[in-house]
Amino acid sequence: MTGFLASVATLDEMALARTAGADIVDLKNPAEGALGAWALDDLRDAAALWRGWGDGAPSLSATIGDRPMIPDAVRAAAEAVAETGAPLVKLGVFRDGDAGACFEALRPLSRRAKLIAVFFADQGVDPALVEHAARAGFHGAMIDTADKTAGGLRSHIHTPALGRFVREARALGLLTGLAGSLRRTDVEELAALGPDYLGFRGALCDGGRTGAFSVEAARSLRAALDAQRAA
C-alpha cells in the first residue's frame, strides 16, 4: 500500500500533517530549494515533538539541504541531521560532484541512520547509482524534481519508467518513493506503480509550495490514497 509523505516547513505544520493522516512527516524548507534544510536547533525541537507523539505516530524524515556531491560536506551535513534525532535522513543526488564517493563516505552513517537517496527526474536517474546506494547501506531511494518551475515528475519521466524504478529499487531492498510537484490527479496512476509512498508539498499549500499548509488539501490527498488502497 502506498503511503502519504507530507513535507512541512514549521512545527505547526508538523501537527497539521499528523492531524491530516500523513504516514511520513518530512521536515523541509521549501524557500531554500528542492531539499532545503531546517536549522539544526529547529530539527531538534521537531524530533522532540515527534517523540512526544508516542506510539502510532507517523514516521519523521529530514533533508540535509541542496548540496553539491562533495563527500566530506555531504557526510558532515547528514551526520548533523541524524544527530538531531530525525530517523530518516534525505539527501539529494545532484549532478555536481561525485555521488558514488558520497555514498561511500556515508557508509558508516548508514549503519546507525536510515538514509534516503533522492534522485532528480530533471537531472537524470542513473540505475547504477541506485544500486550503489543500496550497496552502501542506504535505507531508501526516491525520485523528485530539482527545478520546481520546470514541470512535475511525469513531465520528465514517463509512468512506465517510474514503475521500473520502483520495481528495481524494491528488488534491491530499498524503501521507494515518488515526488515532484505531484497533484491529487497523479495519485491514481502513480499509486498503481506500488511505491512505498508518494510525496507532496505544493499540493498541500494555498498558493504554492511556500504558501500556507492546508489541512483540507492534505485530507483530500489522504482520501485519494486511501481510495487506491481500497481499489
Short mmCIF file of C-alpha atoms in Angstrom, two decimals:
data_model
loop_
_atom_site.label_atom_id
_atom_site.label_comp_id
_atom_site.label_asym_id
_atom_site.label_seq_id
_atom_site.Cartn_x
_atom_site.Cartn_y
_atom_site.Cartn_z
CA MET A 1 0.00 0.00 0.00
CA THR A 2 1.27 3.45 -0.90
CA GLY A 3 1.77 5.86 1.97
CA PHE A 4 1.47 9.64 2.21
CA LEU A 5 4.56 11.81 2.76
CA ALA A 6 3.76 15.42 3.65
CA SER A 7 6.59 17.96 3.56
CA VAL A 8 6.29 20.62 6.25
CA ALA A 9 8.14 23.85 6.97
CA THR A 10 7.28 24.53 10.63
CA LEU A 11 6.39 22.80 13.89
CA ASP A 12 2.80 23.95 13.46
CA GLU A 13 2.68 22.32 10.03
CA MET A 14 4.04 19.12 11.58
CA ALA A 15 1.00 18.93 13.82
CA LEU A 16 -1.35 19.70 10.93
CA ALA A 17 0.20 16.96 8.78
CA ARG A 18 -0.25 14.48 11.60
CA THR A 19 -3.88 15.53 12.01
CA ALA A 20 -4.46 15.05 8.28
CA GLY A 21 -3.14 11.48 8.37
CA ALA A 22 0.37 11.70 6.92
CA ASP A 23 2.37 8.48 7.12
CA ILE A 24 5.68 10.36 6.92
CA VAL A 25 6.13 13.93 8.13
CA ASP A 26 9.03 15.35 6.11
CA LEU A 27 10.93 18.35 7.50
CA LYS A 28 11.91 20.56 4.60
CA ASN A 29 12.36 24.29 4.00
CA PRO A 30 10.86 24.92 0.54
CA ALA A 31 12.13 28.50 0.50
CA GLU A 32 15.69 27.14 0.36
CA GLY A 33 15.39 24.84 -2.64
CA ALA A 34 14.16 21.40 -3.62
CA LEU A 35 15.57 19.87 -0.43
CA GLY A 36 16.02 22.97 1.67
CA ALA A 37 17.04 22.14 5.23
CA TRP A 38 15.65 23.24 8.57
CA ALA A 39 18.05 24.81 11.07
CA LEU A 40 19.56 22.17 13.35
CA ASP A 41 18.03 23.63 16.52
CA ASP A 42 14.61 23.52 14.87
CA LEU A 43 15.21 19.91 13.85
CA ARG A 44 15.98 19.04 17.46
CA ASP A 45 12.72 20.66 18.55
CA ALA A 46 10.87 18.77 15.83
CA ALA A 47 12.40 15.44 16.84
CA ALA A 48 11.42 16.07 20.47
CA LEU A 49 7.86 16.90 19.43
CA TRP A 50 7.73 13.75 17.29
CA ARG A 51 8.98 11.55 20.13
CA GLY A 52 6.27 13.00 22.33
CA TRP A 53 3.61 11.75 19.93
CA GLY A 54 4.31 8.21 21.09
CA ASP A 55 3.03 5.00 19.56
CA GLY A 56 1.14 5.31 16.30
CA ALA A 57 2.96 8.48 15.25
CA PRO A 58 3.87 8.96 11.60
CA SER A 59 7.49 8.46 10.61
CA LEU A 60 9.77 11.51 10.56
CA SER A 61 12.25 12.49 7.85
CA ALA A 62 14.51 15.49 7.38
CA THR A 63 16.57 16.83 4.49
CA ILE A 64 20.21 17.95 4.58
CA GLY A 65 19.77 20.82 2.10
CA ASP A 66 20.65 21.30 -1.56
CA ARG A 67 24.33 20.38 -1.54
CA PRO A 68 26.80 19.50 -4.31
CA MET A 69 28.16 15.98 -4.20
CA ILE A 70 31.31 16.71 -2.18
CA PRO A 71 31.88 13.71 0.13
CA ASP A 72 33.15 15.45 3.27
CA ALA A 73 30.48 18.16 3.11
CA VAL A 74 27.63 15.75 2.44
CA ARG A 75 28.77 13.39 5.18
CA ALA A 76 29.05 16.22 7.72
CA ALA A 77 25.60 17.55 6.85
CA ALA A 78 23.99 14.12 7.01
CA GLU A 79 25.65 13.33 10.34
CA ALA A 80 24.48 16.65 11.78
CA VAL A 81 20.87 15.99 10.74
CA ALA A 82 20.97 12.41 12.04
CA GLU A 83 22.28 13.63 15.40
CA THR A 84 19.19 15.81 15.87
CA GLY A 85 17.09 12.66 16.22
CA ALA A 86 15.42 12.57 12.82
CA PRO A 87 15.24 8.84 11.99
CA LEU A 88 15.08 9.22 8.20
CA VAL A 89 17.72 11.45 6.58
CA LYS A 90 17.17 12.53 2.97
CA LEU A 91 19.96 13.76 0.71
CA GLY A 92 19.82 14.86 -2.89
CA VAL A 93 21.83 13.13 -5.60
CA PHE A 94 22.76 16.23 -7.57
CA ARG A 95 24.74 16.36 -10.81
CA ASP A 96 27.55 18.45 -9.32
CA GLY A 97 30.35 16.35 -7.85
CA ASP A 98 30.82 12.63 -7.23
CA ALA A 99 27.69 10.87 -5.97
CA GLY A 100 29.39 7.49 -5.71
CA ALA A 101 32.13 8.88 -3.49
CA CYS A 102 29.46 10.49 -1.30
CA PHE A 103 27.69 7.16 -0.91
CA GLU A 104 30.94 5.56 0.21
CA ALA A 105 31.59 8.39 2.65
CA LEU A 106 28.13 7.80 4.12
CA ARG A 107 28.55 4.05 4.52
CA PRO A 108 29.47 4.28 8.26
CA LEU A 109 26.49 6.55 8.96
CA SER A 110 24.14 4.15 7.16
CA ARG A 111 24.75 1.65 9.96
CA ARG A 112 23.07 3.92 12.53
CA ALA A 113 20.74 6.14 10.47
CA LYS A 114 18.22 5.44 7.75
CA LEU A 115 19.49 7.30 4.68
CA ILE A 116 17.27 8.11 1.71
CA ALA A 117 18.87 8.95 -1.64
CA VAL A 118 16.77 11.47 -3.55
CA PHE A 119 17.30 11.29 -7.31
CA PHE A 120 16.01 14.05 -9.59
CA ALA A 121 13.92 13.33 -12.66
CA ASP A 122 15.02 16.57 -14.34
CA GLN A 123 18.72 15.74 -13.83
CA GLY A 124 18.61 12.09 -14.87
CA VAL A 125 18.38 8.95 -12.75
CA ASP A 126 21.33 6.56 -13.14
CA PRO A 127 20.32 2.96 -12.21
CA ALA A 128 23.95 2.23 -11.36
CA LEU A 129 23.85 4.91 -8.67
CA VAL A 130 20.64 3.46 -7.25
CA GLU A 131 22.45 0.12 -6.96
CA HIS A 132 25.46 1.85 -5.41
CA ALA A 133 23.25 3.48 -2.77
CA ALA A 134 21.85 0.07 -1.86
CA ARG A 135 25.33 -1.44 -1.59
CA ALA A 136 26.42 1.45 0.65
CA GLY A 137 23.65 0.61 3.11
CA PHE A 138 21.04 3.21 2.21
CA HIS A 139 17.53 2.56 3.51
CA GLY A 140 15.64 4.03 0.58
CA ALA A 141 15.63 5.78 -2.78
CA MET A 142 13.12 8.14 -4.30
CA ILE A 143 12.68 10.32 -7.36
CA ASP A 144 11.78 14.01 -7.03
CA THR A 145 12.32 17.10 -9.17
CA ALA A 146 15.04 19.69 -8.56
CA ASP A 147 13.57 22.62 -10.52
CA LYS A 148 10.05 23.20 -9.25
CA THR A 149 9.34 25.63 -12.11
CA ALA A 150 10.09 23.08 -14.86
CA GLY A 151 7.09 20.79 -14.55
CA GLY A 152 6.07 17.86 -12.42
CA LEU A 153 7.54 14.40 -12.15
CA ARG A 154 5.71 12.86 -15.09
CA SER A 155 6.74 15.66 -17.43
CA HIS A 156 10.31 14.37 -17.07
CA ILE A 157 9.91 10.59 -16.69
CA HIS A 158 7.05 8.61 -18.20
CA THR A 159 4.98 6.36 -15.99
CA PRO A 160 6.41 3.03 -17.26
CA ALA A 161 9.95 4.17 -16.43
CA LEU A 162 8.82 5.25 -12.96
CA GLY A 163 7.33 1.81 -12.47
CA ARG A 164 10.62 0.24 -13.48
CA PHE A 165 12.46 2.39 -10.93
CA VAL A 166 10.08 1.28 -8.19
CA ARG A 167 10.45 -2.40 -9.06
CA GLU A 168 14.23 -2.30 -9.36
CA ALA A 169 14.74 -0.26 -6.19
CA ARG A 170 12.47 -2.57 -4.23
CA ALA A 171 14.37 -5.60 -5.57
CA LEU A 172 17.48 -4.01 -4.04
CA GLY A 173 15.73 -3.88 -0.67
CA LEU A 174 15.13 -0.12 -0.75
CA LEU A 175 12.16 1.84 0.51
CA THR A 176 10.75 3.60 -2.57
CA GLY A 177 9.12 6.98 -3.07
CA LEU A 178 7.94 9.29 -5.83
CA ALA A 179 7.53 13.06 -5.58
CA GLY A 180 7.95 16.19 -7.65
CA SER A 181 5.15 18.77 -7.87
CA LEU A 182 2.58 15.98 -7.62
CA ARG A 183 -1.13 16.79 -7.61
CA ARG A 184 -4.18 14.88 -6.49
CA THR A 185 -4.74 13.87 -10.12
CA ASP A 186 -1.40 12.00 -10.07
CA VAL A 187 -2.39 9.71 -7.23
CA GLU A 188 -4.29 7.01 -9.10
CA GLU A 189 -1.67 6.39 -11.78
CA LEU A 190 1.37 6.65 -9.52
CA ALA A 191 -0.05 4.67 -6.60
CA ALA A 192 -0.76 1.86 -9.06
CA LEU A 193 3.01 1.51 -9.52
CA GLY A 194 3.31 0.43 -5.89
CA PRO A 195 5.82 2.87 -4.37
CA ASP A 196 6.03 2.85 -0.60
CA TYR A 197 4.99 6.49 -0.53
CA LEU A 198 4.09 9.50 -2.64
CA GLY A 199 5.46 12.85 -1.51
CA PHE A 200 3.66 16.19 -1.62
CA ARG A 201 4.36 19.83 -0.78
CA GLY A 202 2.83 22.29 -3.26
CA ALA A 203 -0.45 20.36 -3.42
CA LEU A 204 -0.76 20.75 0.36
CA CYS A 205 -0.46 24.53 0.33
CA ASP A 206 -2.53 27.56 -0.55
CA GLY A 207 -0.59 29.48 -3.19
CA GLY A 208 2.18 27.02 -3.97
CA ARG A 209 4.90 25.19 -2.07
CA THR A 210 5.92 28.19 0.05
CA GLY A 211 2.31 29.01 0.93
CA ALA A 212 0.24 28.16 3.99
CA PHE A 213 -0.31 24.48 4.73
CA SER A 214 -3.92 23.43 4.14
CA VAL A 215 -5.36 20.65 6.30
CA GLU A 216 -8.24 20.33 3.84
CA ALA A 217 -5.87 19.73 0.93
CA ALA A 218 -3.89 17.22 2.96
CA ARG A 219 -7.02 15.35 3.94
CA SER A 220 -8.10 15.27 0.31
CA LEU A 221 -4.80 13.63 -0.66
CA ARG A 222 -5.12 11.20 2.25
CA ALA A 223 -8.58 10.24 0.98
CA ALA A 224 -7.30 9.78 -2.57
CA LEU A 225 -4.56 7.44 -1.39
CA ASP A 226 -6.99 5.53 0.81
CA ALA A 227 -9.27 5.07 -2.19
CA GLN A 228 -6.40 3.49 -4.11
CA ARG A 229 -5.69 1.17 -1.20
CA ALA A 230 -9.30 0.02 -1.25
CA ALA A 231 -9.40 -0.47 -5.03
#
